[in-house]
Amino acid sequence: MAQTIDFEAIKNEIVRYGKANPLALERAILSPDIYINKFARPLGKVKGKWSLPSLFASHVVQIFDDNWNPYGDLIARVNEMQNFHQKVNFGLKPYVAYGTWLEDLYHEEKKPNEMPFSKYVIQNLVLPKITDDLNFLSVQGVYAPEEKNAENPRFGTSMNGLNTVIDNHVASGNVFTIPVDAGDNIVDQVTAFERQLPRGVRIKGIVLSSEDFDDYVAQRETPTDQFVNLKDPYRARTKYQREIFSVPGLTPGRIIAWVEGTFFRLYDRKESPARIDDVQVQDYEVKIFSQWHLGYDFGASEYLFVSSEDGDAVRGLGDEGLNEIIYPQDFNKIAR
């Protein structure tokens, strides 16, 4: 006999689950399983565009005399960051998922009241898929506003990921460029990049694509029969003991780093937190609605370090005055 499913009961279960677990979707969005969340500094109450000013002061200390000598200027830069309005419209077809639920209950030796169907669907299907999608989008997403109101919008267009964010900062002409030789292997490129990082600033580590990281490890280790401990922490560190981070989906051939604390996750926890907003039943489907604002960006282009294989690339910000102000240890040389 065919199983009869009570759609209204499933809807009410999901509504109760949402009320009992109001932070469940938010945890999926802020999950540590989204790789770049481990780097990002949370910035809440952001909805849409957000202007973050940066102030850089020129030197203020001078030799003493008894005259008033104005000395020092402030340079203001404003970086406009953005998060993106995104949503989930998940159409659950209970007749498709019901058999899998019953089978899992059997294998896990649970009773239906221990793992209700609605809880099973949210925890095992919806939440993991949100995290999985955002893990991709946070790096490889390319925002396409023309996809709004499309009947079937293309996946990948709901936000800008790290690749596009870096492209935009590079296009601004304000990042700190570090030349590397295109003919070098990845080990030599990373070493050259690290040696050209400015001194006197906190930089947690160097970021590579997962492909470049694999090549880095393979080229650095001895290709003989010598035993290699694959869990040895040195494998994820540079020659100078900086940590190397492997980011799946990052553009291969690009080496990046930034001043610690200047990479942000913009998520609106105040006005538009991720919740189960509504649940409806229609046409043999239980429809689940949710929405949120999320994005990633750097607070200042000047604190972002990006490699360049362009033979004409010049180390630094491209602005001699700012080089001396922001990175005096490297660019402000006093004649002796």
CSV table of C-alpha atoms in Angstrom, one decimal:
chain,number,residue,atom,x,y,z
A,1,MET,CA,0.0,0.0,0.0
A,2,ALA,CA,1.4,3.4,-1.0
A,3,GLN,CA,2.5,5.7,1.9
A,4,THR,CA,0.2,8.6,2.4
A,5,ILE,CA,2.0,11.8,3.5
A,6,ASP,CA,0.4,14.6,5.5
A,7,PHE,CA,1.9,17.7,3.9
A,8,GLU,CA,0.4,20.1,6.4
A,9,ALA,CA,1.9,18.1,9.3
A,10,ILE,CA,5.3,18.4,7.6
A,11,LYS,CA,4.9,22.1,7.1
A,12,ASN,CA,3.9,22.5,10.8
A,13,GLU,CA,6.9,20.4,11.8
A,14,ILE,CA,9.3,22.7,9.8
A,15,VAL,CA,7.7,25.8,11.3
A,16,ARG,CA,8.2,24.4,14.8
A,17,TYR,CA,11.8,23.4,14.0
A,18,GLY,CA,12.5,27.0,12.8
A,19,LYS,CA,11.1,28.5,16.0
A,20,ALA,CA,12.9,26.0,18.2
A,21,ASN,CA,16.2,26.4,16.3
A,22,PRO,CA,16.2,30.1,15.1
A,23,LEU,CA,20.0,30.1,14.6
A,24,ALA,CA,20.2,26.9,12.5
A,25,LEU,CA,20.4,28.6,9.1
A,26,GLU,CA,22.7,31.3,10.5
A,27,ARG,CA,25.1,28.7,11.7
A,28,ALA,CA,25.2,27.1,8.2
A,29,ILE,CA,26.1,30.5,6.7
A,30,LEU,CA,28.7,31.3,9.3
A,31,SER,CA,30.0,27.8,9.4
A,32,PRO,CA,33.8,27.1,9.8
A,33,ASP,CA,33.3,24.6,7.0
A,34,ILE,CA,33.2,27.7,4.7
A,35,TYR,CA,36.9,27.9,4.2
A,36,ILE,CA,37.5,31.6,4.1
A,37,ASN,CA,35.4,32.2,7.2
A,38,LYS,CA,38.6,31.2,9.1
A,39,PHE,CA,40.3,34.3,7.8
A,40,ALA,CA,37.5,36.8,7.9
A,41,ARG,CA,36.8,39.3,10.6
A,42,PRO,CA,33.1,39.5,11.3
A,43,LEU,CA,31.4,42.9,10.5
A,44,GLY,CA,27.7,42.8,11.4
A,45,LYS,CA,24.8,45.2,10.8
A,46,VAL,CA,25.8,45.6,7.1
A,47,LYS,CA,23.1,45.5,4.5
A,48,GLY,CA,24.1,46.3,1.0
A,49,LYS,CA,27.0,48.8,0.5
A,50,TRP,CA,29.2,49.9,3.3
A,51,SER,CA,31.8,52.7,3.1
A,52,LEU,CA,34.9,52.0,5.3
A,53,PRO,CA,37.2,55.0,5.7
A,54,SER,CA,40.9,54.5,6.2
A,55,LEU,CA,43.2,57.3,7.5
A,56,PHE,CA,46.9,57.3,7.0
A,57,ALA,CA,49.1,59.8,8.8
A,58,SER,CA,52.4,61.1,7.5
A,59,HIS,CA,55.3,61.5,9.9
A,60,VAL,CA,54.6,63.8,12.9
A,61,VAL,CA,57.8,63.6,15.0
A,62,GLN,CA,60.4,66.3,14.3
A,63,ILE,CA,63.5,67.8,15.9
A,64,PHE,CA,62.8,70.3,18.7
A,65,ASP,CA,63.0,74.0,18.5
A,66,ASP,CA,60.9,76.8,20.0
A,67,ASN,CA,59.0,77.6,16.8
A,68,TRP,CA,55.6,76.3,15.7
A,69,ASN,CA,56.3,74.1,12.7
A,70,PRO,CA,53.2,72.3,11.3
A,71,TYR,CA,54.4,68.8,10.5
A,72,GLY,CA,52.3,65.9,9.3
A,73,ASP,CA,49.2,65.4,7.1
A,74,LEU,CA,46.3,63.0,7.1
A,75,ILE,CA,45.4,61.1,3.9
A,76,ALA,CA,41.9,59.7,3.8
A,77,ARG,CA,40.8,56.8,1.6
A,78,VAL,CA,37.3,55.3,1.4
A,79,ASN,CA,36.7,51.7,0.4
A,80,GLU,CA,33.2,50.8,-0.5
A,81,MET,CA,32.4,47.2,0.6
A,82,GLN,CA,29.3,45.3,-0.2
A,83,ASN,CA,27.3,42.3,0.8
A,84,PHE,CA,24.6,40.6,-1.3
A,85,HIS,CA,21.0,39.8,-0.8
A,86,GLN,CA,20.6,36.1,-1.2
A,87,LYS,CA,17.8,33.6,-0.6
A,88,VAL,CA,16.8,30.0,-0.4
A,89,ASN,CA,13.5,28.9,-2.0
A,90,PHE,CA,13.7,25.1,-1.4
A,91,GLY,CA,10.9,23.0,-2.8
A,92,LEU,CA,10.8,19.8,-0.7
A,93,LYS,CA,9.0,16.9,-2.4
A,94,PRO,CA,8.2,14.6,0.5
A,95,TYR,CA,7.4,11.6,-1.7
A,96,VAL,CA,10.9,11.7,-3.1
A,97,ALA,CA,12.7,12.1,0.2
A,98,TYR,CA,10.4,10.0,2.4
A,99,GLY,CA,11.9,6.6,1.5
A,100,THR,CA,15.5,7.8,2.2
A,101,TRP,CA,14.4,9.1,5.6
A,102,LEU,CA,12.8,5.7,6.6
A,103,GLU,CA,15.9,3.9,5.4
A,104,ASP,CA,18.2,6.1,7.5
A,105,LEU,CA,16.0,5.6,10.5
A,106,TYR,CA,16.4,1.9,10.1
A,107,HIS,CA,20.2,2.0,9.7
A,108,GLU,CA,20.6,4.4,12.6
A,109,GLU,CA,18.1,2.4,14.7
A,110,LYS,CA,16.0,5.4,15.5
A,111,LYS,CA,12.3,5.9,15.9
A,112,PRO,CA,10.4,8.7,13.9
A,113,ASN,CA,10.0,10.8,17.0
A,114,GLU,CA,13.7,10.8,17.5
A,115,MET,CA,14.4,12.1,14.1
A,116,PRO,CA,11.2,13.7,12.6
A,117,PHE,CA,11.0,13.9,8.9
A,118,SER,CA,11.2,17.8,8.9
A,119,LYS,CA,14.3,17.8,11.1
A,120,TYR,CA,15.9,15.2,8.9
A,121,VAL,CA,15.3,17.3,5.8
A,122,ILE,CA,16.6,20.5,7.3
A,123,GLN,CA,19.7,19.1,9.0
A,124,ASN,CA,20.7,16.5,6.4
A,125,LEU,CA,19.7,18.3,3.2
A,126,VAL,CA,19.1,22.0,3.5
A,127,LEU,CA,21.7,23.2,6.0
A,128,PRO,CA,24.7,21.2,4.5
A,129,LYS,CA,23.8,22.4,1.0
A,130,ILE,CA,23.7,26.0,2.1
A,131,THR,CA,27.2,25.6,3.6
A,132,ASP,CA,28.4,23.8,0.5
A,133,ASP,CA,27.1,26.4,-1.9
A,134,LEU,CA,28.5,29.3,0.1
A,135,ASN,CA,31.9,27.5,0.3
A,136,PHE,CA,31.9,27.7,-3.5
A,137,LEU,CA,30.4,31.2,-3.8
A,138,SER,CA,32.6,32.8,-1.2
A,139,VAL,CA,35.6,32.2,-3.5
A,140,GLN,CA,34.3,31.8,-7.0
A,141,GLY,CA,31.0,33.7,-7.1
A,142,VAL,CA,30.5,36.5,-9.7
A,143,TYR,CA,27.6,38.8,-8.9
A,144,ALA,CA,25.2,39.3,-11.8
A,145,PRO,CA,22.3,41.6,-11.0
A,146,GLU,CA,20.7,40.8,-14.4
A,147,GLU,CA,19.8,37.3,-13.0
A,148,LYS,CA,17.3,38.9,-10.6
A,149,ASN,CA,13.7,37.8,-11.4
A,150,ALA,CA,15.0,35.2,-13.8
A,151,GLU,CA,12.9,32.1,-13.8
A,152,ASN,CA,15.9,29.9,-13.2
A,153,PRO,CA,18.9,32.1,-12.2
A,154,ARG,CA,22.3,30.7,-12.8
A,155,PHE,CA,24.1,29.4,-9.8
A,156,GLY,CA,27.2,31.3,-8.9
A,157,THR,CA,25.7,34.8,-9.6
A,158,SER,CA,24.3,35.7,-6.1
A,159,MET,CA,27.5,37.3,-4.7
A,160,ASN,CA,31.1,38.2,-5.5
A,161,GLY,CA,33.6,35.7,-4.2
A,162,LEU,CA,37.2,36.2,-3.2
A,163,ASN,CA,38.5,36.0,-6.8
A,164,THR,CA,36.3,38.8,-8.0
A,165,VAL,CA,36.9,40.9,-4.9
A,166,ILE,CA,40.7,40.7,-5.5
A,167,ASP,CA,40.2,41.5,-9.2
A,168,ASN,CA,38.3,44.6,-8.3
A,169,HIS,CA,41.0,45.8,-5.8
A,170,VAL,CA,43.8,45.1,-8.4
A,171,ALA,CA,41.8,47.1,-11.0
A,172,SER,CA,41.6,50.0,-8.6
A,173,GLY,CA,45.4,50.4,-8.8
A,174,ASN,CA,45.7,50.7,-5.0
A,175,VAL,CA,47.0,47.3,-3.9
A,176,PHE,CA,50.6,46.5,-2.9
A,177,THR,CA,52.0,44.7,-6.0
A,178,ILE,CA,54.8,42.2,-5.5
A,179,PRO,CA,56.6,41.1,-8.8
A,180,VAL,CA,57.5,37.5,-9.2
A,181,ASP,CA,59.2,35.8,-12.1
A,182,ALA,CA,56.8,33.9,-14.4
A,183,GLY,CA,59.6,31.5,-15.2
A,184,ASP,CA,60.2,30.4,-11.7
A,185,ASN,CA,58.6,27.4,-10.1
A,186,ILE,CA,56.0,27.9,-7.4
A,187,VAL,CA,58.5,27.4,-4.5
A,188,ASP,CA,60.8,30.2,-5.8
A,189,GLN,CA,57.8,32.4,-6.5
A,190,VAL,CA,56.5,32.0,-2.9
A,191,THR,CA,59.9,32.7,-1.5
A,192,ALA,CA,60.3,35.8,-3.7
A,193,PHE,CA,56.9,37.0,-2.7
A,194,GLU,CA,57.5,36.5,1.0
A,195,ARG,CA,60.9,38.3,0.9
A,196,GLN,CA,59.2,41.3,-0.7
A,197,LEU,CA,56.4,41.7,1.9
A,198,PRO,CA,56.8,44.9,3.8
A,199,ARG,CA,58.3,44.9,7.2
A,200,GLY,CA,56.7,46.1,10.4
A,201,VAL,CA,53.2,44.9,9.7
A,202,ARG,CA,51.3,41.8,10.9
A,203,ILE,CA,50.7,39.3,8.2
A,204,LYS,CA,49.3,35.9,9.3
A,205,GLY,CA,50.2,33.9,6.2
A,206,ILE,CA,50.4,33.5,2.5
A,207,VAL,CA,47.4,32.3,0.5
A,208,LEU,CA,47.6,30.0,-2.6
A,209,SER,CA,45.1,28.1,-4.7
A,210,SER,CA,44.8,24.5,-3.8
A,211,GLU,CA,46.6,23.6,-7.1
A,212,ASP,CA,49.5,25.9,-6.4
A,213,PHE,CA,49.7,24.6,-2.8
A,214,ASP,CA,49.9,21.0,-4.0
A,215,ASP,CA,52.7,22.0,-6.5
A,216,TYR,CA,54.5,23.9,-3.7
A,217,VAL,CA,54.5,20.8,-1.4
A,218,ALA,CA,55.5,18.4,-4.2
A,219,GLN,CA,58.4,20.6,-5.5
A,220,ARG,CA,59.7,21.3,-2.0
A,221,GLU,CA,59.9,17.8,-0.8
A,222,THR,CA,62.6,15.3,-1.6
A,223,PRO,CA,61.6,13.2,-4.6
A,224,THR,CA,63.6,10.2,-3.3
A,225,ASP,CA,62.6,7.2,-1.2
A,226,GLN,CA,63.1,9.2,1.9
A,227,PHE,CA,60.2,9.0,4.3
A,228,VAL,CA,58.0,12.1,4.4
A,229,ASN,CA,55.6,12.6,7.3
A,230,LEU,CA,52.5,14.0,5.6
A,231,LYS,CA,51.2,15.4,8.8
A,232,ASP,CA,54.3,17.4,9.6
A,233,PRO,CA,53.3,21.1,10.1
A,234,TYR,CA,56.3,22.3,8.1
A,235,ARG,CA,54.5,21.2,5.0
A,236,ALA,CA,52.1,24.1,5.4
A,237,ARG,CA,54.9,26.7,6.2
A,238,THR,CA,57.2,28.7,4.1
A,239,LYS,CA,61.0,28.7,4.3
A,240,TYR,CA,60.7,31.6,6.7
A,241,GLN,CA,58.0,29.9,8.8
A,242,ARG,CA,54.9,31.8,7.7
A,243,GLU,CA,51.8,29.6,7.4
A,244,ILE,CA,50.6,28.8,3.9
A,245,PHE,CA,46.8,28.5,3.3
A,246,SER,CA,45.4,26.4,0.5
A,247,VAL,CA,42.1,27.9,-0.8
A,248,PRO,CA,40.1,25.7,-3.1
A,249,GLY,CA,38.8,27.6,-6.1
A,250,LEU,CA,41.3,30.5,-5.7
A,251,THR,CA,42.7,31.7,-9.1
A,252,PRO,CA,45.8,29.6,-9.8
A,253,GLY,CA,49.0,31.5,-10.4
A,254,ARG,CA,48.0,34.2,-7.8
A,255,ILE,CA,49.8,34.6,-4.5
A,256,ILE,CA,48.1,36.9,-1.9
A,257,ALA,CA,48.5,38.1,1.7
A,258,TRP,CA,47.0,40.9,3.7
A,259,VAL,CA,47.6,42.8,6.9
A,260,GLU,CA,45.9,40.8,9.7
A,261,GLY,CA,42.4,42.0,10.6
A,262,THR,CA,41.7,43.8,7.3
A,263,PHE,CA,39.6,41.0,5.6
A,264,PHE,CA,36.0,41.1,6.5
A,265,ARG,CA,32.9,39.0,6.4
A,266,LEU,CA,29.9,41.3,6.0
A,267,TYR,CA,26.7,39.7,7.4
A,268,ASP,CA,23.6,41.5,8.5
A,269,ARG,CA,22.7,39.9,11.9
A,270,LYS,CA,20.4,42.8,12.9
A,271,GLU,CA,17.8,43.5,10.2
A,272,SER,CA,18.1,40.5,7.9
A,273,PRO,CA,19.4,37.4,9.8
A,274,ALA,CA,18.9,34.0,8.1
A,275,ARG,CA,15.8,32.4,9.5
A,276,ILE,CA,13.1,30.2,8.1
A,277,ASP,CA,10.8,33.0,7.0
A,278,ASP,CA,7.9,31.0,5.7
A,279,VAL,CA,6.7,27.5,4.9
A,280,GLN,CA,4.0,26.9,2.3
A,281,VAL,CA,2.3,23.8,0.8
A,282,GLN,CA,1.5,23.8,-2.9
A,283,ASP,CA,1.4,21.2,-5.7
A,284,TYR,CA,2.8,18.2,-3.7
A,285,GLU,CA,5.7,20.5,-2.4
A,286,VAL,CA,6.6,22.0,0.9
A,287,LYS,CA,8.2,25.3,0.1
A,288,ILE,CA,10.8,26.7,2.5
A,289,PHE,CA,11.7,30.4,2.3
A,290,SER,CA,14.8,32.1,3.8
A,291,GLN,CA,17.0,35.2,3.0
A,292,TRP,CA,20.1,37.0,4.2
A,293,HIS,CA,22.8,39.5,3.3
A,294,LEU,CA,26.4,38.2,3.0
A,295,GLY,CA,29.6,39.3,1.4
A,296,TYR,CA,33.4,39.4,1.8
A,297,ASP,CA,35.8,42.2,1.2
A,298,PHE,CA,39.1,43.9,2.2
A,299,GLY,CA,38.9,47.1,4.3
A,300,ALA,CA,41.7,48.8,2.4
A,301,SER,CA,43.3,48.0,-0.9
A,302,GLU,CA,46.6,49.4,0.5
A,303,TYR,CA,46.8,46.5,3.0
A,304,LEU,CA,46.3,43.8,0.3
A,305,PHE,CA,49.5,42.2,-1.2
A,306,VAL,CA,49.1,40.6,-4.7
A,307,SER,CA,51.7,38.9,-6.8
A,308,SER,CA,52.3,40.0,-10.4
A,309,GLU,CA,54.1,38.1,-13.2
A,310,ASP,CA,54.1,41.3,-15.4
A,311,GLY,CA,57.7,42.0,-16.3
A,312,ASP,CA,57.1,45.8,-15.8
A,313,ALA,CA,55.5,45.4,-12.4
A,314,VAL,CA,57.0,47.6,-9.6
A,315,ARG,CA,57.0,46.6,-6.0
A,316,GLY,CA,54.7,48.7,-3.8
A,317,LEU,CA,51.5,50.7,-4.0
A,318,GLY,CA,52.3,52.7,-7.1
A,319,ASP,CA,52.2,55.9,-5.1
A,320,GLU,CA,55.6,56.9,-3.7
A,321,GLY,CA,54.2,59.1,-1.1
A,322,LEU,CA,51.8,56.5,0.3
A,323,ASN,CA,54.6,53.9,0.2
A,324,GLU,CA,56.7,56.1,2.5
A,325,ILE,CA,53.7,56.8,4.8
A,326,ILE,CA,52.2,53.3,5.2
A,327,TYR,CA,55.4,51.3,4.9
A,328,PRO,CA,58.2,53.5,6.1
A,329,GLN,CA,60.5,50.6,7.1
A,330,ASP,CA,60.8,49.7,3.4
A,331,PHE,CA,60.4,53.0,1.5
A,332,ASN,CA,61.5,55.8,3.8
A,333,LYS,CA,65.3,55.6,3.6
A,334,ILE,CA,67.2,58.3,5.5
A,335,ALA,CA,70.4,59.5,3.9
A,336,ARG,CA,73.5,59.1,6.2
